[in-house]
Tab-separated table of C-alpha atoms and ligand atoms in Angstrom:
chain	number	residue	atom	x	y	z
A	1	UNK	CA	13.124	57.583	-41.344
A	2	UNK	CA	9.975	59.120	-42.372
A	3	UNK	CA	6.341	59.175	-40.336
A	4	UNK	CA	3.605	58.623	-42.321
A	5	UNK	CA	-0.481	58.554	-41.224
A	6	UNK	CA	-3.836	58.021	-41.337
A	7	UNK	CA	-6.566	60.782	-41.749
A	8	UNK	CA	-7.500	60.273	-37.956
A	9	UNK	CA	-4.202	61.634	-36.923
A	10	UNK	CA	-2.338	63.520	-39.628
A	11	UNK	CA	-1.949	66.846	-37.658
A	12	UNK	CA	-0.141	64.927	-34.536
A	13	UNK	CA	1.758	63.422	-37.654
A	14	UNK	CA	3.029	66.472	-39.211
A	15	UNK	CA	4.099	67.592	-35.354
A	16	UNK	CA	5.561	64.556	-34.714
A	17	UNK	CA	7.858	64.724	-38.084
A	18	UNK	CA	8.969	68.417	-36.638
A	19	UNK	CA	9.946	67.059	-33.939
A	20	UNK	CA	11.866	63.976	-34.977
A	21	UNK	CA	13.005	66.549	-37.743
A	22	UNK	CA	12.270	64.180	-40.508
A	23	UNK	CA	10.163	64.017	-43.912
A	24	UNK	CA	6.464	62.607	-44.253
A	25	UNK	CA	5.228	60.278	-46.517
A	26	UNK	CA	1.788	61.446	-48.659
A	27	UNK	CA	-0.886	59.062	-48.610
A	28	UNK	CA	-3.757	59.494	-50.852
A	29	UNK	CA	-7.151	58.323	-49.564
A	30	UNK	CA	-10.476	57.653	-51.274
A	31	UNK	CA	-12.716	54.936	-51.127
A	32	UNK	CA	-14.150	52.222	-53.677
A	33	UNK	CA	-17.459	52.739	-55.135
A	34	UNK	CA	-18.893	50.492	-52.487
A	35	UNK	CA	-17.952	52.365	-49.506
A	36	UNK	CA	-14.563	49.761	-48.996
A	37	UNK	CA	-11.476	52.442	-47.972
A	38	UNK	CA	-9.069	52.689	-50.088
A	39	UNK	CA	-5.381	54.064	-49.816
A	40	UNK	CA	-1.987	54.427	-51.411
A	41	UNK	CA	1.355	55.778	-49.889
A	42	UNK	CA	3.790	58.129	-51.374
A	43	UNK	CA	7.428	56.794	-51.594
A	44	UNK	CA	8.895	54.999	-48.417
A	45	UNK	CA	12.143	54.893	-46.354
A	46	UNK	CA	13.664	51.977	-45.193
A	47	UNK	CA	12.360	52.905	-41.740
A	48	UNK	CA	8.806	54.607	-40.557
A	49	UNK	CA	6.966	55.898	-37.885
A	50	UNK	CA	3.131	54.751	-38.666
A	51	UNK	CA	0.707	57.044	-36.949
A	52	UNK	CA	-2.993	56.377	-36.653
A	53	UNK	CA	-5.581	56.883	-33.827
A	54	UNK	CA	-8.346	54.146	-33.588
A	55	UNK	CA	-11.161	56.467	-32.910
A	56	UNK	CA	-13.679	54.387	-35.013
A	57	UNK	CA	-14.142	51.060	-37.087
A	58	UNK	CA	-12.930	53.442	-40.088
A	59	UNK	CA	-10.530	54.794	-38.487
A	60	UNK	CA	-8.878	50.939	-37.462
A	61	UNK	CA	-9.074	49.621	-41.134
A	62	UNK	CA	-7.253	52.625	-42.407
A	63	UNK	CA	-4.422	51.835	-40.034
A	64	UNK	CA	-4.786	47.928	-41.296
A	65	UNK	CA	-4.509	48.842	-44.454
A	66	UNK	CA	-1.459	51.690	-43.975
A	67	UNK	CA	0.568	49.173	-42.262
A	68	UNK	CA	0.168	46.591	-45.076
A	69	UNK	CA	1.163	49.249	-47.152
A	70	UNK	CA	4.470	50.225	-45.481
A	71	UNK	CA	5.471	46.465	-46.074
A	72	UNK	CA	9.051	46.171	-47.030
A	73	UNK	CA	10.129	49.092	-44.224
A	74	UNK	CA	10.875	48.409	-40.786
A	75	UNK	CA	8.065	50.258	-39.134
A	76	UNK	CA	7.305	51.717	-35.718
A	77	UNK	CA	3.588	51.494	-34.695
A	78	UNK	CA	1.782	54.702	-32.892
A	79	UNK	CA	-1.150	54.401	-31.383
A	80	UNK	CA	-1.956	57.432	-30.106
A	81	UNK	CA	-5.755	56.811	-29.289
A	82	UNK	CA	-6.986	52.963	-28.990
A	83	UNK	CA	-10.334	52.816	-29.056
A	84	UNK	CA	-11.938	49.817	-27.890
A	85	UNK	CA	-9.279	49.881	-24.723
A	86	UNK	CA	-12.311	49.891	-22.153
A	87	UNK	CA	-13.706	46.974	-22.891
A	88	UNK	CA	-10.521	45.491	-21.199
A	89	UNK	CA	-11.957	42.341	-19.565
A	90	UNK	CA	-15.590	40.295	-19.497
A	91	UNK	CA	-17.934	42.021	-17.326
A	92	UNK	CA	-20.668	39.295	-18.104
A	93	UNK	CA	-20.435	35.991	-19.934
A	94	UNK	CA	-20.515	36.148	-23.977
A	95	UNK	CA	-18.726	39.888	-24.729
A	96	UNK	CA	-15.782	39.691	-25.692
A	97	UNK	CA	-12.614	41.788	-24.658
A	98	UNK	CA	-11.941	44.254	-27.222
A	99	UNK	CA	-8.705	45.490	-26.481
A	100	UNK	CA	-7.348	41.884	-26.764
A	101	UNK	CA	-9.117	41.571	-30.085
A	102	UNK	CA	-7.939	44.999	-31.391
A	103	UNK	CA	-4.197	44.353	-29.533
A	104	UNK	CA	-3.995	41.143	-31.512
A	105	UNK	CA	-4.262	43.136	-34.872
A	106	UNK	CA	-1.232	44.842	-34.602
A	107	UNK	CA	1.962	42.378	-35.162
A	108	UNK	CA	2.439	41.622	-39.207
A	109	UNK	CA	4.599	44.231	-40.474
A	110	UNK	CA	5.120	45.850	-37.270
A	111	UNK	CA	8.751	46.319	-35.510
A	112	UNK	CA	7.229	47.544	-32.022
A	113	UNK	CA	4.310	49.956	-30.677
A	114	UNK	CA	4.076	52.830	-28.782
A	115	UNK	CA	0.394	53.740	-26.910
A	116	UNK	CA	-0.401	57.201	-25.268
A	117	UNK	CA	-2.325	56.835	-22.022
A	118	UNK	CA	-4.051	54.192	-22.847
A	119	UNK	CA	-7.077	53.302	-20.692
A	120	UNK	CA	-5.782	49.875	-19.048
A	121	UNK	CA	-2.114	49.666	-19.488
A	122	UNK	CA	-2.760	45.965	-18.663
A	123	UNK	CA	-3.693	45.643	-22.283
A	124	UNK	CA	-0.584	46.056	-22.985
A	125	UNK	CA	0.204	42.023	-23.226
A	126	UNK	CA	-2.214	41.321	-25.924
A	127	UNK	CA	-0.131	43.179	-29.006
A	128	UNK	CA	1.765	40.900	-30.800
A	129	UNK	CA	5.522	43.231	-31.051
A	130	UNK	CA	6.868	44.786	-27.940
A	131	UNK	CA	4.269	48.031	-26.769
A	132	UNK	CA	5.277	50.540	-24.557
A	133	UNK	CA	2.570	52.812	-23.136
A	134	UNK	CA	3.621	56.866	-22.344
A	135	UNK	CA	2.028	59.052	-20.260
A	136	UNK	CA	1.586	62.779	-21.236
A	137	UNK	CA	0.749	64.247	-18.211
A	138	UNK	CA	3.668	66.679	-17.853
A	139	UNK	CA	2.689	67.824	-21.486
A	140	UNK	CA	-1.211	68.642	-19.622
A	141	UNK	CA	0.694	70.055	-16.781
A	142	UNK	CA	2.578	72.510	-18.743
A	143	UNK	CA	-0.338	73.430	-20.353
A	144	UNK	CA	-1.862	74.426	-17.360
A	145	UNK	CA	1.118	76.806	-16.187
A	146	UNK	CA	0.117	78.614	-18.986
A	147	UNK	CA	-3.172	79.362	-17.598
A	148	UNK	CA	-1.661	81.201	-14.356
A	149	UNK	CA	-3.997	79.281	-11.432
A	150	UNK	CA	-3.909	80.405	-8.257
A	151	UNK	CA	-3.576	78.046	-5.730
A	152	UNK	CA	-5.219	75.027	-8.183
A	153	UNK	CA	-6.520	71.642	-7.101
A	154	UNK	CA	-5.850	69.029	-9.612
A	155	UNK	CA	-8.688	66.278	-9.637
A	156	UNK	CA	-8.831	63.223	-10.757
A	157	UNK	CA	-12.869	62.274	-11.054
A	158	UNK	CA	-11.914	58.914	-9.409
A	159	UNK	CA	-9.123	56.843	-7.484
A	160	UNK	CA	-8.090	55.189	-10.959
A	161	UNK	CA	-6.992	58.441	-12.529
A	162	UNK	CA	-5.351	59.434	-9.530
A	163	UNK	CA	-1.727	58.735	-10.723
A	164	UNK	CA	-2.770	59.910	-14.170
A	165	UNK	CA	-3.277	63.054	-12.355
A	166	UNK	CA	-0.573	63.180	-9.511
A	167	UNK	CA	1.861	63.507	-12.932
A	168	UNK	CA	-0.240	66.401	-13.948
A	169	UNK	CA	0.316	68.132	-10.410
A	170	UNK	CA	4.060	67.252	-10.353
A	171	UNK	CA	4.179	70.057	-12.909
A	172	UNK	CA	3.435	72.834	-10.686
A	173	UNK	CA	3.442	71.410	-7.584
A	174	UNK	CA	-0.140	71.577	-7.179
A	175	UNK	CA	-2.385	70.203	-4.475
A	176	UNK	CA	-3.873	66.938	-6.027
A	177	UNK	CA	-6.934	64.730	-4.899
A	178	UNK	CA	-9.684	62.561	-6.302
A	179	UNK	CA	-13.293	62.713	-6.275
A	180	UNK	CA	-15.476	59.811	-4.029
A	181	UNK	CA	-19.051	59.485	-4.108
A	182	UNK	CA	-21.294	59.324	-1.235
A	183	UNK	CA	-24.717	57.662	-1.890
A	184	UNK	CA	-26.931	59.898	0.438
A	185	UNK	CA	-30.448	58.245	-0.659
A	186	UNK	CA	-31.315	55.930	-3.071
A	187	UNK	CA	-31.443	58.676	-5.755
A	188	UNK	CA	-28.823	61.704	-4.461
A	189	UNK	CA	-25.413	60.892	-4.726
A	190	UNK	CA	-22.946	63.819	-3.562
A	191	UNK	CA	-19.479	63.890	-4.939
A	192	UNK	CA	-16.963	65.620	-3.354
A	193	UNK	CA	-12.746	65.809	-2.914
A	194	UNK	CA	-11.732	62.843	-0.818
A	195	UNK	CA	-9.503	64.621	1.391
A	196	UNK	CA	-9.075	68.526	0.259
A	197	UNK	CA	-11.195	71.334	0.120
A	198	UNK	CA	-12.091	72.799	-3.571
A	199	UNK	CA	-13.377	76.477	-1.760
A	200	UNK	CA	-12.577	79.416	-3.282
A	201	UNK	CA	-9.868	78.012	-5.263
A	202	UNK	CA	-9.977	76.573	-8.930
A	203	UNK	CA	-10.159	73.242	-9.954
A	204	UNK	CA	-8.956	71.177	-12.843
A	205	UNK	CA	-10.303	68.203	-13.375
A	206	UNK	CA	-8.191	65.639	-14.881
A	207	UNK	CA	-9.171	62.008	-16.724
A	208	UNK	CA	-7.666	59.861	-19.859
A	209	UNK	CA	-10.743	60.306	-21.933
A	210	UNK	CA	-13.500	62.734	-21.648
A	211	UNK	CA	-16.402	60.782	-23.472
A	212	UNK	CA	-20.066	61.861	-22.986
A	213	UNK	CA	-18.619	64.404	-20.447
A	214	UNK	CA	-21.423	62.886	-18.005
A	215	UNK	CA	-18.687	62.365	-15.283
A	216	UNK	CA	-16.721	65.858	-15.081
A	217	UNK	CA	-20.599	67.558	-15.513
A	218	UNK	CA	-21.947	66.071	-12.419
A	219	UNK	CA	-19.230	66.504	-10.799
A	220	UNK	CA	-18.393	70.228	-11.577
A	221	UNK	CA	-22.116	71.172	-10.537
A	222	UNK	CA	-21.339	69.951	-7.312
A	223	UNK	CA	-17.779	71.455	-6.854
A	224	UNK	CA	-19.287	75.111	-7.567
A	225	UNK	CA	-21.404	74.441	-4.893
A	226	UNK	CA	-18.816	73.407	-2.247
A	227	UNK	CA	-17.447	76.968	-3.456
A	228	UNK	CA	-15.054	76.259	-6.263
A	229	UNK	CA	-14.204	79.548	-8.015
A	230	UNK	CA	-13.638	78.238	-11.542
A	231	UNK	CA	-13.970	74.225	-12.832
A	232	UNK	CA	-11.675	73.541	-15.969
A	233	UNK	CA	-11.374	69.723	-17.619
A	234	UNK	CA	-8.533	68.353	-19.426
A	235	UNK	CA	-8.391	65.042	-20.882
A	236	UNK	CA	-5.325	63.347	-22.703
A	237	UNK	CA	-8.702	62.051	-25.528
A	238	UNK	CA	-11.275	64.331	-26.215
A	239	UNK	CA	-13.515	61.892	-27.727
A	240	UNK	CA	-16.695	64.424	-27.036
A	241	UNK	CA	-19.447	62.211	-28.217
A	242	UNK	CA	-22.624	63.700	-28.231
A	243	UNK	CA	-22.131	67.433	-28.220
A	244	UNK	CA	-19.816	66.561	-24.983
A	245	UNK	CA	-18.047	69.915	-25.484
A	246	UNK	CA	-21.282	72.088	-25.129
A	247	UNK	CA	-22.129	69.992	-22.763
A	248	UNK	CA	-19.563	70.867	-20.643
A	249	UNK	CA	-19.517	74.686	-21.132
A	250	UNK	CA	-23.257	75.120	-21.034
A	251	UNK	CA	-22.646	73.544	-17.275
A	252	UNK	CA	-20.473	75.933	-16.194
A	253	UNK	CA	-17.086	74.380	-17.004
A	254	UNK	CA	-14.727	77.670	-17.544
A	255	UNK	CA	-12.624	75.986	-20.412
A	256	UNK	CA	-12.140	72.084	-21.849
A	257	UNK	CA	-8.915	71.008	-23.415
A	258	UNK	CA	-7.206	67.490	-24.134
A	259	UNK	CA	-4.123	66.375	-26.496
A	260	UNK	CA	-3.958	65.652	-29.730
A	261	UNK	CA	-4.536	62.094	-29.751
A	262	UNK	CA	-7.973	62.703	-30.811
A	263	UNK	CA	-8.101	65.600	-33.187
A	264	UNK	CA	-10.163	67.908	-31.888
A	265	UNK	CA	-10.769	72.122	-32.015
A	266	UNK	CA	-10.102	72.053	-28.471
A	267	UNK	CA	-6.480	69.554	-28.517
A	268	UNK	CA	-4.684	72.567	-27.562
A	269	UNK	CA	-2.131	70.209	-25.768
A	270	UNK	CA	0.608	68.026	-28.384
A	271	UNK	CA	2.047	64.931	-27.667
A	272	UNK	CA	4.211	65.007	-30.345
A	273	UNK	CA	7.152	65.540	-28.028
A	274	UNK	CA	6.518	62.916	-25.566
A	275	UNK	CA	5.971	60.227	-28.746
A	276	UNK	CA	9.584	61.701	-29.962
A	277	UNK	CA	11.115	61.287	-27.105
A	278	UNK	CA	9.863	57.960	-26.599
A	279	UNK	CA	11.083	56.831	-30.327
A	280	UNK	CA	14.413	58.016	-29.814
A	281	UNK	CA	14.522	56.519	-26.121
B	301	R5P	C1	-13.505	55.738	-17.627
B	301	R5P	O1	-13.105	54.834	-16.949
B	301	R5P	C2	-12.647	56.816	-18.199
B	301	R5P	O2	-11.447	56.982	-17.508
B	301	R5P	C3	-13.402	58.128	-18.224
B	301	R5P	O3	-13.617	58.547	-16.896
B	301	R5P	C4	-14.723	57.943	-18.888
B	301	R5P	O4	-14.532	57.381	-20.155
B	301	R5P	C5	-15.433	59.278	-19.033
B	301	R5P	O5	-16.668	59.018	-19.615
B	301	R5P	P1	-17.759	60.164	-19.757
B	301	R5P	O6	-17.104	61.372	-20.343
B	301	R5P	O7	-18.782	59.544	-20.670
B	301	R5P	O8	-18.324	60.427	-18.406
């Protein structure tokens, strides 16, 4: 067996190979003189992990084309970023729903798929080879022993990352909660814990993707004022669009960290061992 990947994820590769304790497969990349990508693998095994993030249109032609490439091996699909995944059903007549469309990509040449948190495991029915979706929140978890908390609240920025983040708080045992809204007038909306108190205690709030940032800014402004001592984010995808990551900090937020899904200076968190674990399973 051998793991082999696109440029989106090639770090998470290499980590990924460690752990399975197998070889890599070189791919050279370039692209045509007209912009079209072009690539061509190093020698294959009979078997291979393919790893490639969809974090852009790029990003999911590369993968098209590596997985064409690997013809002639039996290959095991990693996705450890799907892009597209929120548009997971028709919120008005005419769109279309993009994780079906991207799902229904991945089946020629493909033995079976493995997804890392992705945003509507529901999705799930649309690939075309058996998918299997992992979590990594005790990876995020462990992580965050490292950081020596006292007394944390883990916090989910809404009731639909709630079990995302309950798996986060296994890890230490940690008081866990999620954030509600409460319109107070037609333009102040106050967001606070649903049921505990985030006084004088840090908080670490916890989400699949942290994308503009928008949600876990508003809502650390108003959890230093209900006397949080320190407000931390961790994602499983950074995607950080639009200076998200300054974003963040310039608001306060103590430190930002999410996986290597997305590859990122801040994916201070692997999933390399969850995805092995998962293969060998
Ligand atoms: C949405 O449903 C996701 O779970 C995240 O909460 C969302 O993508 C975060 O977006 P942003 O960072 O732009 O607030």
């Amino acid at each position: 067996m051998k793991v082999i990947s696109t440029e989106s994820s090639q770090i998470l590769a290499a980590r990924l190979a460690t752990a399975l304790n197998t070889g890599m497969v070189d791919v050279k990349f370039s692209r045509f003189p007209d912009g079209e990508l072009y690539l061509a693998a190093g020698e294959l095994d009979d078997e291979t992990v393919i790893v490639g993030s969809v974090t852009g249109s790029d990003a999911l032609v590369q993968l098209l084309l590596l997985i064409d490439a690997c013809e002639g091996s039996e290959n095991h699909l990693v996705i450890p970023y799907m892009g597209y995944a929120r548009q997971d059903k028709k919120f008005k007549n005419g769109e279309p729903i993009s994780a079906r469309a991207i799902a229904r990509l991945f089946k020629d040449n493909v033995a079976d798929c493995i997804t890392v948190n992705i945003h509507e495991p529901d999705v799930l029915k649309y690939f075309g080879v058996p998918t299997k979706n992992i979590s990594v929140g005790k990876d995020v978890g462990a992580y965050i022993q490292t950081l020596h908390l006292k007394n944390p609240l883990i916090l989910a920025p809404d009731d639909g990352a709630m079990a995302f983040a309950e798996g986060v708080a296994a890890v230490g045992g940690w008081d866990c909660d999620h954030l509600e809204k409460t319109r107070l007038s037609g333009v102040e909306v106050k967001m606070a814990p649903k049921k505990l108190s985030a006084a004088s205690r840090p908080v670490v709030i916890v989400d699949d993707i942290i994308s503009t940032g928008g949600t876990i800014a508003t809502a650390a402004y108003m959890l230093y004022q209900q006397g949080a001592t320190d407000v931390y984010a961790a994602c499983v995808h950074g995607v950080l669009i639009g200076g998200a990551f300054v974003h963040l900090k310039a608001g306060g937020i103590r430190d930002v960290f999410c996986c290597d899904t997305v590859e990122r200076g801040c994916s201070r968190i692997s999933a390399a061992k969850s995805i092995a674990a998962a293969l060998k399973g």
